[in-house]
XYZ file of C-alpha atoms in Angstrom:
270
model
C -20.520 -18.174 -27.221
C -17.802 -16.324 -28.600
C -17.708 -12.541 -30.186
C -14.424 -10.911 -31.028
C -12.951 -7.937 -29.567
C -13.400 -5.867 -32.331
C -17.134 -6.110 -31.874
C -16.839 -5.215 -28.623
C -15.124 -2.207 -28.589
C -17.291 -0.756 -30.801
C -20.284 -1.045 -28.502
C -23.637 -1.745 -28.508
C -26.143 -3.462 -26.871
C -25.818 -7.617 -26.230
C -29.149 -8.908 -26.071
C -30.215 -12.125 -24.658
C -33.718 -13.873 -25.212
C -34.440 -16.748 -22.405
C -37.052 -19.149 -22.503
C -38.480 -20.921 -19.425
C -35.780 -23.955 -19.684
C -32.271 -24.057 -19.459
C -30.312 -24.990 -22.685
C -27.054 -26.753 -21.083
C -25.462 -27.201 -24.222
C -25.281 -23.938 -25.234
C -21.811 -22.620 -24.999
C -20.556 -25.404 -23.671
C -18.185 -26.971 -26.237
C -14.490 -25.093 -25.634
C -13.112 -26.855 -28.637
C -15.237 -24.783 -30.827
C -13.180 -21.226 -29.539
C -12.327 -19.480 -32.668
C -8.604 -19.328 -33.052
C -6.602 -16.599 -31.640
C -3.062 -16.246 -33.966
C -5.073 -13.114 -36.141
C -4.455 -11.543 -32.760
C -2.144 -8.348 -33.777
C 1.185 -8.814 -30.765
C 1.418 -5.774 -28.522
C 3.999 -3.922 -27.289
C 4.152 -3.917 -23.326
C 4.592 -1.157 -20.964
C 7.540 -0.387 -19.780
C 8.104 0.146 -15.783
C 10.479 0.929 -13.118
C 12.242 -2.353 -11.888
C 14.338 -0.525 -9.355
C 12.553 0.263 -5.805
C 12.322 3.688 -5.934
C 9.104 5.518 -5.176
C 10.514 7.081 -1.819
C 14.352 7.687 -1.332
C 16.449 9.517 0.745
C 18.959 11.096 -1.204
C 18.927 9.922 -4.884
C 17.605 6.798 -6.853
C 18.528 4.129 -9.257
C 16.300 4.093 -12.110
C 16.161 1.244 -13.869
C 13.872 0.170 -16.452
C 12.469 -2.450 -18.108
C 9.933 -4.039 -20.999
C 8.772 -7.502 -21.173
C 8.660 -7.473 -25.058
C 11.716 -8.876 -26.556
C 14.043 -6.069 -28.865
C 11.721 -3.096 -27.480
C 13.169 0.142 -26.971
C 12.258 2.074 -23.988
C 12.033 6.144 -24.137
C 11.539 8.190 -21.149
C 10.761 11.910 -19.843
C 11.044 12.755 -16.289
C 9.853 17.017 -16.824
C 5.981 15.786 -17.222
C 6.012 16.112 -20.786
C 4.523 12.758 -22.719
C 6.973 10.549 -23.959
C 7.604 9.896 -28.206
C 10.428 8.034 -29.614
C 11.853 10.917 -29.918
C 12.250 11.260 -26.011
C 15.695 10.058 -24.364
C 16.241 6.175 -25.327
C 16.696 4.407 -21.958
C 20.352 2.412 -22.118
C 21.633 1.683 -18.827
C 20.461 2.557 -15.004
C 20.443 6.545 -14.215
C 19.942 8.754 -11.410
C 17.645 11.045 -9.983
C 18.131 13.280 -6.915
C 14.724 14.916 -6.491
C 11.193 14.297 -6.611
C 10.220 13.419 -10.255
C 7.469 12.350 -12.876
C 8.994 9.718 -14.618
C 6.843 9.020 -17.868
C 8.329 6.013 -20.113
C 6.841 4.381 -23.553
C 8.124 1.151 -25.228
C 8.691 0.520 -29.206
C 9.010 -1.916 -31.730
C 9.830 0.110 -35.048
C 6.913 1.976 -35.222
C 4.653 0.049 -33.188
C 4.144 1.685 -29.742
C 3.361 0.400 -26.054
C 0.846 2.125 -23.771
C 2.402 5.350 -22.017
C 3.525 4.413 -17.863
C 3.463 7.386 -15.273
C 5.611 6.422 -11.844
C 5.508 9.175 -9.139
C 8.654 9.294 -7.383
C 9.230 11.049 -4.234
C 12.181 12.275 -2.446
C 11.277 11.277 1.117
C 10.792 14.451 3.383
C 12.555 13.073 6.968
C 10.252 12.904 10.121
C 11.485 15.541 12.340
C 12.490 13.722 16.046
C 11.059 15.206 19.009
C 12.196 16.383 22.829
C 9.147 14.862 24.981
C 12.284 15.439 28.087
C 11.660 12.255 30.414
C 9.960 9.710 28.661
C 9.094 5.876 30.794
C 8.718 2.608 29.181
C 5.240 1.128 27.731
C 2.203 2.804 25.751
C -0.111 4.947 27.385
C -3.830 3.156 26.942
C -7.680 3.759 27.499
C -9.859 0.938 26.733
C -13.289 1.948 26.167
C -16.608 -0.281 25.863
C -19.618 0.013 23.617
C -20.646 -0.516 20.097
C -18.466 1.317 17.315
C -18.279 1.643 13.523
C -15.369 4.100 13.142
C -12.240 4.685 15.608
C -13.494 8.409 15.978
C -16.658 6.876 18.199
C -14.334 6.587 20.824
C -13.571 10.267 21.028
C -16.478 11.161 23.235
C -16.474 8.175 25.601
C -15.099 8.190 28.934
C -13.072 4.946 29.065
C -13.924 1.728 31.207
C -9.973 1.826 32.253
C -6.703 3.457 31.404
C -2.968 1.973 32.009
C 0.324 1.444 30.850
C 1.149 -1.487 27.968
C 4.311 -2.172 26.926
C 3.226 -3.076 23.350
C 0.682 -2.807 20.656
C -1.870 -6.052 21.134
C -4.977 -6.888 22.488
C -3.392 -7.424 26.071
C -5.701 -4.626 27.659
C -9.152 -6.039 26.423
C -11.561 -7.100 28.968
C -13.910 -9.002 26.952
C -14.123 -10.757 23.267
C -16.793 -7.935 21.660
C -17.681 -4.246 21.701
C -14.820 -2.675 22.305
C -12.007 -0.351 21.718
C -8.204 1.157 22.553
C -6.239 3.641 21.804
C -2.213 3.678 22.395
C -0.538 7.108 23.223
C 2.901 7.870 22.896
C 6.363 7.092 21.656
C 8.647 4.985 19.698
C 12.593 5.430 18.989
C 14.064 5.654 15.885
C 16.977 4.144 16.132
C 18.788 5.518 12.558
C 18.306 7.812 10.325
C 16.603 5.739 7.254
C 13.246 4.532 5.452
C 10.971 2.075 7.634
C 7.768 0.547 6.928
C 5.282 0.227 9.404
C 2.373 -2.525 9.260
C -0.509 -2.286 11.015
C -3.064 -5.402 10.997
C -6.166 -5.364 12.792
C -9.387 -7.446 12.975
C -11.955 -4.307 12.353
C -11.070 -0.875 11.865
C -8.334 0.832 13.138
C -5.273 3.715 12.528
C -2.030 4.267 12.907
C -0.597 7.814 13.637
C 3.023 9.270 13.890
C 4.432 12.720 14.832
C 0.324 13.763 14.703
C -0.259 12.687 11.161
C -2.503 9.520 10.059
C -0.200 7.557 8.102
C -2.106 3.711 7.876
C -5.865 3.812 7.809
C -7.129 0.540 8.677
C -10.757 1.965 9.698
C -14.297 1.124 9.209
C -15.544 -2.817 9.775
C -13.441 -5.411 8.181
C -11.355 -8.559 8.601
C -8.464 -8.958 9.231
C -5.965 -7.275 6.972
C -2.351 -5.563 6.977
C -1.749 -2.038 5.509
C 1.525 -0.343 5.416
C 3.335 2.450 4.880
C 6.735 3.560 4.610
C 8.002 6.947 5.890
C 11.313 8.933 6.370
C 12.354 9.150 9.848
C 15.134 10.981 11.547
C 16.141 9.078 14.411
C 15.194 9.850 18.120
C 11.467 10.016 19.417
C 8.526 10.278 17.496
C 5.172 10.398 18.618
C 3.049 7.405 18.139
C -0.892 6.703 18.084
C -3.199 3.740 17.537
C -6.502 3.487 17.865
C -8.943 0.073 17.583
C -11.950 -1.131 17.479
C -13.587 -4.409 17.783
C -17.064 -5.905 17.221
C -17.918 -9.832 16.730
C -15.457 -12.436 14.848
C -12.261 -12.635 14.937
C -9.785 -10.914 16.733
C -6.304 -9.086 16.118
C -4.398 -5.968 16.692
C -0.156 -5.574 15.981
C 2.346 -3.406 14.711
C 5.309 -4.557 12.832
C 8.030 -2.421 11.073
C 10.798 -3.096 8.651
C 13.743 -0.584 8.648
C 17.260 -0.318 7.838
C 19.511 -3.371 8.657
C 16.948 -4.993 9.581
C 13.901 -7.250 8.473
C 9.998 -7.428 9.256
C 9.432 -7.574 13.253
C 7.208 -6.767 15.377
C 7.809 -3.512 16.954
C 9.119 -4.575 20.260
C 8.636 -2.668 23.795
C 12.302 -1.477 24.199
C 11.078 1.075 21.720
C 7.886 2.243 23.074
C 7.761 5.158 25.826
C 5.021 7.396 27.828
């Protein structure tokens, strides 16, 4: 069964009238799809190629548009983009936070219109804690939760020192939660990413704000972010959860000079 897009789009309603059997031959035969080469081409959107949604201190923009001989035209003040906007010819520069809107043509023909956000990173502030001692403060805490906030009012079933992020503390397989108090060093001034996977809900915190929000029941999944720090301490806080299924909790980061590890203990203070 085959209607073309031109139907479609103009709306309406699609109605189907069933009988009490099954008609397997109906739409079955693929040879019969009506040809496709009345299709008008498109122009594609154009995009940023370059990484640079957060930088430091200025950003190569380069561009790009998978449709062969296109030109690409750009703003980066807000305004929408015409061909009558700069003509993109070779990588540029920007040095502040900026709305970069860009458009595609062939001749007249025109692409859709591609909005990119891109920020200049504000740096993480390090802090002075004074004398700081290897390992992550913990509580572990028992019960039934939904949300890493249900911990907040429960005395905890036992509270320690851990040199790491992981389920090391648990005392049992279901039910339960943690939360990890205090630092990790910076070692460079630069962008890092931080991943966070957990098996059910939980967040990751630095210098007091949320930055990965993992909560809620789930499976297990990784969510990142990647922030500006200053190096030196920062404050750090994770809180878990666990109910039935699998299990996970770890913390990874990604930073300058070097790849995707996880974060390891030398790092982590009380």
């Amino acid at each position: 069964f085959w209607f073309p897009q031109s139907e479609l789009v103009k709306g309406g309603e699609l109605v189907l009238e069933m009988g009490p059997k099954p008609n397997k031959s109906w739409a079955t035969d693929l040879s019969k799809r009506p040809p496709r080469d009345n299709v008008a081409p498109i122009v594609t959107t154009p995009y940023v190629k370059s990484d640079a949604s957060l930088f430091l201190d200025k950003a190569e923009i380069v561009l790009a548009c998978d449709t062969e001989n296109a030109k690409i035209y750009y703003t980066t003040n807000g305004e929408e983009p015409t061909n009558q906007s700069t003509c993109y010819k070779k990588p540029f520069f920007i040095n502040n936070s900026t709305t970069l809107k860009t458009i595609a043509f062939v001749d007249e023909k025109a692409s859709l219109i591609n909005t990119a956000k891109l920020h200049k990173a504000d740096m993480s502030t390090a802090l002075d804690p004074g004398k700081v001692d290897p390992g992550l403060a913990f509580a572990y805490f028992e019960g039934t939760f939904s949300n890493v906030s249900d911990m907040k009012n429960i005395k905890p079933a036992k509270t320690g020192i851990h040199p790491a992020v992981n389920l090391g503390p648990k005392q049992r397989d279901m039910y339960y939660g943690l939360e990890y108090n205090g630092y990790i060093k910076i070692p460079t001034d630069g962008l890092y990413n931080l991943y966070l996977t957990s098996n059910d809900g939980s967040t990751l915190s630095i210098d007091g704000r949320i930055v990965v929000n993992s909560d809620g029941l789930h499976p297990l999944v990784q969510r990142s972010k990647q922030i500006a720090f200053k190096n030196g301490i920062h404050a750090i806080n994770v809180k878990f959860f666990q109910t039935g299924g699998g299990q996970h909790l770890s913390l990874h980061w990604k930073g300058p000079r070097f790849e995707k590890t996880e974060v390891p203990a030398e790092v982590l203070f009380h």
